[in-house]
């Protein structure tokens, strides 16, 4: 099923277009955005070619990442992105991540975007479980997970080789039935 824009009160999650690459490059270059992220810093041209490669991709296709732009509905400004990865061996499970431009942090936009994404994954794509890997030092990300009701289900100790050292890894997860119960109340 092709992706169609997701809308909430203040935001629209839309497909990325090649002209977003420069903005994404600029905020990904900022240390406060990249500090706990495992992606390497790409050039604007590399980001543009990744966006082009998403064009014909099925959002729920097993084994692939899909990335969405988070925009403010009123102005169209791109304030960040969220990505999700449908696991190859078990396509009913999805890993996700999210980044916001620092100036747009602290207004509840990530919370709103993540709720839209979880609605999409569970209600439209029919996924069973969504999870996020979080560095225990990433306090804003942990607060976000707690705010949307994600369950902390694992703390792996020195399990992840990250930027030249072994670091701990927290797993926050949500099941479809948990999300549906939460949304109904
Ligand atoms: C992780 C990240 C997306 C969280 O963003 P965030 O801005 O902290 O989260 P939100 O947008 O939901 O904003 C929450 C803040 O807005 C406030 N807020 C204001 N209006 C709000 C509303 N309507 N709903 C919820 N929160 C609201 C909250 O009280 C909270 O304030 P606080 O930061 O003083 O506690 C952001 O820190 C980021 O991009 N980090 C860099 C990339 C990264 O590490 N990503 C995580 C990898 S998974």
mmCIF file of C-alpha atoms and ligand atoms in Angstrom:
data_model
loop_
_atom_site.group_PDB
_atom_site.id
_atom_site.type_symbol
_atom_site.label_atom_id
_atom_site.label_comp_id
_atom_site.label_asym_id
_atom_site.label_seq_id
_atom_site.Cartn_x
_atom_site.Cartn_y
_atom_site.Cartn_z
ATOM 1 C CA UNK A 1 0.000 0.000 0.000
ATOM 2 C CA UNK A 2 1.608 3.346 -0.987
ATOM 3 C CA UNK A 3 2.224 5.813 1.839
ATOM 4 C CA UNK A 4 -0.254 8.653 2.289
ATOM 5 C CA UNK A 5 0.397 11.649 4.515
ATOM 6 C CA UNK A 6 -0.421 11.315 8.245
ATOM 7 C CA UNK A 7 -1.946 14.336 9.988
ATOM 8 C CA UNK A 8 -2.441 15.385 13.606
ATOM 9 C CA UNK A 9 -3.476 18.654 15.193
ATOM 10 C CA UNK A 10 -0.207 20.470 14.434
ATOM 11 C CA UNK A 11 1.833 18.112 12.263
ATOM 12 C CA UNK A 12 1.961 16.272 8.973
ATOM 13 C CA UNK A 13 4.222 13.260 8.465
ATOM 14 C CA UNK A 14 4.987 13.119 4.777
ATOM 15 C CA UNK A 15 7.274 11.387 2.325
ATOM 16 C CA UNK A 16 10.670 13.018 2.058
ATOM 17 C CA UNK A 17 11.590 14.762 -1.189
ATOM 18 C CA UNK A 18 15.113 15.369 -2.524
ATOM 19 C CA UNK A 19 14.923 19.096 -1.685
ATOM 20 C CA UNK A 20 14.695 18.138 2.054
ATOM 21 C CA UNK A 21 18.263 16.797 1.950
ATOM 22 C CA UNK A 22 20.035 20.063 2.792
ATOM 23 C CA UNK A 23 17.825 20.742 5.854
ATOM 24 C CA UNK A 24 18.300 17.171 7.098
ATOM 25 C CA UNK A 25 22.051 17.419 6.554
ATOM 26 C CA UNK A 26 22.159 20.676 8.539
ATOM 27 C CA UNK A 27 20.360 19.353 11.617
ATOM 28 C CA UNK A 28 22.089 15.957 11.524
ATOM 29 C CA UNK A 29 25.407 17.823 11.551
ATOM 30 C CA UNK A 30 24.568 19.341 14.910
ATOM 31 C CA UNK A 31 26.188 17.512 17.861
ATOM 32 C CA UNK A 32 23.023 17.655 19.990
ATOM 33 C CA UNK A 33 21.159 15.727 17.259
ATOM 34 C CA UNK A 34 23.875 13.224 16.340
ATOM 35 C CA UNK A 35 25.332 12.534 19.822
ATOM 36 C CA UNK A 36 23.436 9.296 20.501
ATOM 37 C CA UNK A 37 22.612 8.311 16.920
ATOM 38 C CA UNK A 38 24.276 5.333 15.296
ATOM 39 C CA UNK A 39 24.054 6.669 11.744
ATOM 40 C CA UNK A 40 27.270 8.129 10.393
ATOM 41 C CA UNK A 41 27.220 11.702 9.177
ATOM 42 C CA UNK A 42 26.369 11.663 5.492
ATOM 43 C CA UNK A 43 26.778 14.491 2.991
ATOM 44 C CA UNK A 44 23.749 16.331 1.680
ATOM 45 C CA UNK A 45 24.222 14.500 -1.654
ATOM 46 C CA UNK A 46 24.184 11.093 0.092
ATOM 47 C CA UNK A 47 20.998 12.015 1.961
ATOM 48 C CA UNK A 48 19.453 13.140 -1.333
ATOM 49 C CA UNK A 49 20.232 9.812 -2.984
ATOM 50 C CA UNK A 50 18.811 7.917 0.044
ATOM 51 C CA UNK A 51 15.608 9.948 -0.307
ATOM 52 C CA UNK A 52 15.458 9.140 -4.019
ATOM 53 C CA UNK A 53 15.859 5.450 -3.238
ATOM 54 C CA UNK A 54 12.793 5.607 -0.932
ATOM 55 C CA UNK A 55 10.540 6.814 -3.759
ATOM 56 C CA UNK A 56 9.324 3.452 -5.003
ATOM 57 C CA UNK A 57 9.719 1.558 -1.720
ATOM 58 C CA UNK A 58 6.810 -0.103 0.053
ATOM 59 C CA UNK A 59 6.692 1.349 3.632
ATOM 60 C CA UNK A 60 6.015 -2.034 5.254
ATOM 61 C CA UNK A 61 8.484 -4.000 3.119
ATOM 62 C CA UNK A 62 10.486 -6.509 5.201
ATOM 63 C CA UNK A 63 14.143 -5.734 5.798
ATOM 64 C CA UNK A 64 14.048 -2.097 4.795
ATOM 65 C CA UNK A 65 14.093 1.301 6.484
ATOM 66 C CA UNK A 66 11.509 3.899 5.578
ATOM 67 C CA UNK A 67 11.902 7.527 6.546
ATOM 68 C CA UNK A 68 9.254 10.217 6.915
ATOM 69 C CA UNK A 69 9.564 13.982 7.206
ATOM 70 C CA UNK A 70 7.902 15.652 10.207
ATOM 71 C CA UNK A 71 6.440 18.994 9.171
ATOM 72 C CA UNK A 72 4.421 21.758 10.810
ATOM 73 C CA UNK A 73 1.031 21.802 9.054
ATOM 74 C CA UNK A 74 0.595 25.571 9.240
ATOM 75 C CA UNK A 75 3.954 26.505 7.672
ATOM 76 C CA UNK A 76 5.144 23.307 5.984
ATOM 77 C CA UNK A 77 8.496 23.661 7.807
ATOM 78 C CA UNK A 78 10.469 20.423 8.105
ATOM 79 C CA UNK A 79 11.217 20.045 11.820
ATOM 80 C CA UNK A 80 12.679 16.550 11.829
ATOM 81 C CA UNK A 81 12.295 13.012 10.615
ATOM 82 C CA UNK A 82 11.332 9.609 11.862
ATOM 83 C CA UNK A 83 12.408 6.309 10.433
ATOM 84 C CA UNK A 84 11.136 2.792 10.856
ATOM 85 C CA UNK A 85 12.635 -0.542 9.966
ATOM 86 C CA UNK A 86 10.437 -3.561 9.329
ATOM 87 C CA UNK A 87 12.496 -6.556 10.466
ATOM 88 C CA UNK A 88 13.429 -8.940 7.664
ATOM 89 C CA UNK A 89 13.053 -12.228 9.569
ATOM 90 C CA UNK A 90 9.830 -11.088 11.336
ATOM 91 C CA UNK A 91 8.028 -8.347 9.409
ATOM 92 C CA UNK A 92 5.363 -7.878 12.073
ATOM 93 C CA UNK A 93 8.023 -6.190 14.232
ATOM 94 C CA UNK A 94 9.313 -2.689 13.630
ATOM 95 C CA UNK A 95 12.183 -0.650 15.011
ATOM 96 C CA UNK A 96 11.902 3.138 14.880
ATOM 97 C CA UNK A 97 13.860 6.300 15.594
ATOM 98 C CA UNK A 98 13.135 10.014 15.595
ATOM 99 C CA UNK A 99 15.104 13.287 15.424
ATOM 100 C CA UNK A 100 13.991 16.887 15.729
ATOM 101 C CA UNK A 101 15.729 20.145 14.857
ATOM 102 C CA UNK A 102 16.876 21.494 18.269
ATOM 103 C CA UNK A 103 14.835 24.715 17.938
ATOM 104 C CA UNK A 104 11.670 22.631 17.585
ATOM 105 C CA UNK A 105 12.363 20.473 20.649
ATOM 106 C CA UNK A 106 10.478 21.104 23.882
ATOM 107 C CA UNK A 107 7.050 21.738 22.308
ATOM 108 C CA UNK A 108 5.629 18.222 22.297
ATOM 109 C CA UNK A 109 6.180 17.766 18.544
ATOM 110 C CA UNK A 110 8.111 14.497 18.970
ATOM 111 C CA UNK A 111 5.333 13.131 21.196
ATOM 112 C CA UNK A 112 2.716 14.093 18.602
ATOM 113 C CA UNK A 113 4.767 12.652 15.721
ATOM 114 C CA UNK A 114 5.432 9.393 17.537
ATOM 115 C CA UNK A 115 1.736 8.943 18.312
ATOM 116 C CA UNK A 116 0.987 9.403 14.608
ATOM 117 C CA UNK A 117 3.685 6.907 13.690
ATOM 118 C CA UNK A 118 2.442 4.300 16.190
ATOM 119 C CA UNK A 119 -1.143 4.769 14.962
ATOM 120 C CA UNK A 120 0.109 4.190 11.443
ATOM 121 C CA UNK A 121 2.190 1.104 12.327
ATOM 122 C CA UNK A 122 -0.518 -0.588 14.394
ATOM 123 C CA UNK A 123 -3.791 0.524 12.804
ATOM 124 C CA UNK A 124 -2.796 0.864 9.126
ATOM 125 C CA UNK A 125 0.119 -1.540 8.680
ATOM 126 C CA UNK A 126 -1.195 -4.049 11.246
ATOM 127 C CA UNK A 127 2.172 -4.501 12.975
ATOM 128 C CA UNK A 128 2.450 -6.517 16.182
ATOM 129 C CA UNK A 129 5.312 -4.821 18.048
ATOM 130 C CA UNK A 130 7.282 -1.600 17.748
ATOM 131 C CA UNK A 131 10.500 -0.910 19.629
ATOM 132 C CA UNK A 132 13.238 1.645 19.988
ATOM 133 C CA UNK A 133 16.843 1.289 21.074
ATOM 134 C CA UNK A 134 17.908 4.168 23.337
ATOM 135 C CA UNK A 135 21.248 5.114 24.866
ATOM 136 C CA UNK A 136 20.722 5.423 28.672
ATOM 137 C CA UNK A 137 22.462 8.835 28.531
ATOM 138 C CA UNK A 138 19.830 10.139 26.096
ATOM 139 C CA UNK A 139 17.492 11.594 28.711
ATOM 140 C CA UNK A 140 15.230 13.453 26.245
ATOM 141 C CA UNK A 141 14.654 10.281 24.273
ATOM 142 C CA UNK A 142 13.893 8.272 27.431
ATOM 143 C CA UNK A 143 11.422 10.961 28.551
ATOM 144 C CA UNK A 144 9.774 10.782 25.120
ATOM 145 C CA UNK A 145 9.391 7.000 25.332
ATOM 146 C CA UNK A 146 7.815 7.261 28.775
ATOM 147 C CA UNK A 147 5.497 10.087 27.622
ATOM 148 C CA UNK A 148 4.011 8.020 24.804
ATOM 149 C CA UNK A 149 3.613 4.997 27.105
ATOM 150 C CA UNK A 150 6.400 2.781 25.784
ATOM 151 C CA UNK A 151 7.430 -0.003 28.137
ATOM 152 C CA UNK A 152 11.104 -0.278 29.132
ATOM 153 C CA UNK A 153 11.713 -3.944 28.598
ATOM 154 C CA UNK A 154 15.465 -4.363 28.523
ATOM 155 C CA UNK A 155 18.686 -2.814 29.706
ATOM 156 C CA UNK A 156 21.580 -4.481 27.951
ATOM 157 C CA UNK A 157 24.932 -3.785 29.582
ATOM 158 C CA UNK A 158 27.882 -2.784 27.368
ATOM 159 C CA UNK A 159 26.206 -4.598 24.502
ATOM 160 C CA UNK A 160 26.624 -2.064 21.736
ATOM 161 C CA UNK A 161 29.885 -0.909 20.125
ATOM 162 C CA UNK A 162 29.248 2.767 19.583
ATOM 163 C CA UNK A 163 31.695 5.474 18.569
ATOM 164 C CA UNK A 164 34.726 3.575 19.837
ATOM 165 C CA UNK A 165 33.391 2.179 23.122
ATOM 166 C CA UNK A 166 30.995 -0.419 24.522
ATOM 167 C CA UNK A 167 27.809 1.276 25.695
ATOM 168 C CA UNK A 168 24.595 0.159 27.389
ATOM 169 C CA UNK A 169 21.401 -0.122 25.346
ATOM 170 C CA UNK A 170 17.818 0.311 26.553
ATOM 171 C CA UNK A 171 14.945 -1.222 24.638
ATOM 172 C CA UNK A 172 11.531 0.450 24.845
ATOM 173 C CA UNK A 173 8.655 -1.448 23.263
ATOM 174 C CA UNK A 174 4.944 -1.309 22.552
ATOM 175 C CA UNK A 175 2.598 -4.090 21.463
ATOM 176 C CA UNK A 176 -0.380 -3.465 19.178
ATOM 177 C CA UNK A 177 -2.812 -4.554 21.886
ATOM 178 C CA UNK A 178 -1.246 -2.189 24.421
ATOM 179 C CA UNK A 179 -1.414 0.736 21.994
ATOM 180 C CA UNK A 180 -5.010 0.001 21.035
ATOM 181 C CA UNK A 181 -6.043 -0.169 24.705
ATOM 182 C CA UNK A 182 -4.213 3.080 25.412
ATOM 183 C CA UNK A 183 -5.833 4.834 22.437
ATOM 184 C CA UNK A 184 -9.300 3.634 23.429
ATOM 185 C CA UNK A 185 -9.018 5.204 26.902
HETATM 186 C C1 LIG B 1 14.518 12.585 21.264
HETATM 187 C C2 LIG B 1 13.849 13.882 20.817
HETATM 188 C C3 LIG B 1 13.124 13.646 19.501
HETATM 189 C C4 LIG B 1 12.850 14.317 21.907
HETATM 190 O O1 LIG B 1 12.350 15.597 21.572
HETATM 191 P P1 LIG B 1 11.627 16.511 22.690
HETATM 192 O O2 LIG B 1 11.476 17.855 22.087
HETATM 193 O O3 LIG B 1 12.316 16.359 23.987
HETATM 194 O O4 LIG B 1 10.195 15.827 22.846
HETATM 195 P P2 LIG B 1 8.793 16.530 22.541
HETATM 196 O O5 LIG B 1 8.861 17.201 21.222
HETATM 197 O O6 LIG B 1 7.758 15.517 22.762
HETATM 198 O O7 LIG B 1 8.710 17.685 23.622
HETATM 199 C C5 LIG B 1 8.577 17.405 24.996
HETATM 200 C C6 LIG B 1 8.749 18.673 25.789
HETATM 201 O O8 LIG B 1 7.778 19.623 25.337
HETATM 202 C C7 LIG B 1 6.853 19.915 26.424
HETATM 203 N N1 LIG B 1 5.542 20.051 25.804
HETATM 204 C C8 LIG B 1 4.987 21.234 25.448
HETATM 205 N N2 LIG B 1 3.810 21.023 24.857
HETATM 206 C C9 LIG B 1 3.606 19.686 24.834
HETATM 207 C C10 LIG B 1 2.572 18.853 24.342
HETATM 208 N N3 LIG B 1 1.499 19.368 23.725
HETATM 209 N N4 LIG B 1 2.718 17.502 24.439
HETATM 210 C C11 LIG B 1 3.794 16.968 25.028
HETATM 211 N N5 LIG B 1 4.824 17.712 25.515
HETATM 212 C C12 LIG B 1 4.712 19.064 25.419
HETATM 213 C C13 LIG B 1 7.000 18.771 27.399
HETATM 214 O O9 LIG B 1 6.643 19.151 28.693
HETATM 215 C C14 LIG B 1 8.490 18.480 27.278
HETATM 216 O O10 LIG B 1 9.182 19.494 27.951
HETATM 217 P P3 LIG B 1 10.620 19.256 28.647
HETATM 218 O O11 LIG B 1 11.577 18.970 27.555
HETATM 219 O O12 LIG B 1 10.896 20.544 29.329
HETATM 220 O O13 LIG B 1 10.433 18.108 29.578
HETATM 221 C C15 LIG B 1 14.896 15.018 20.647
HETATM 222 O O14 LIG B 1 15.544 15.252 21.872
HETATM 223 C C16 LIG B 1 15.946 14.748 19.574
HETATM 224 O O15 LIG B 1 15.708 14.950 18.386
HETATM 225 N N6 LIG B 1 17.161 14.301 19.995
HETATM 226 C C17 LIG B 1 18.247 14.073 19.062
HETATM 227 C C18 LIG B 1 18.041 12.827 18.241
HETATM 228 C C19 LIG B 1 17.920 11.603 19.133
HETATM 229 O O16 LIG B 1 18.744 11.352 20.002
HETATM 230 N N7 LIG B 1 16.868 10.822 18.888
HETATM 231 C C20 LIG B 1 16.552 9.653 19.667
HETATM 232 C C21 LIG B 1 16.943 8.436 18.988
HETATM 233 S S1 LIG B 1 15.643 7.253 19.106
#
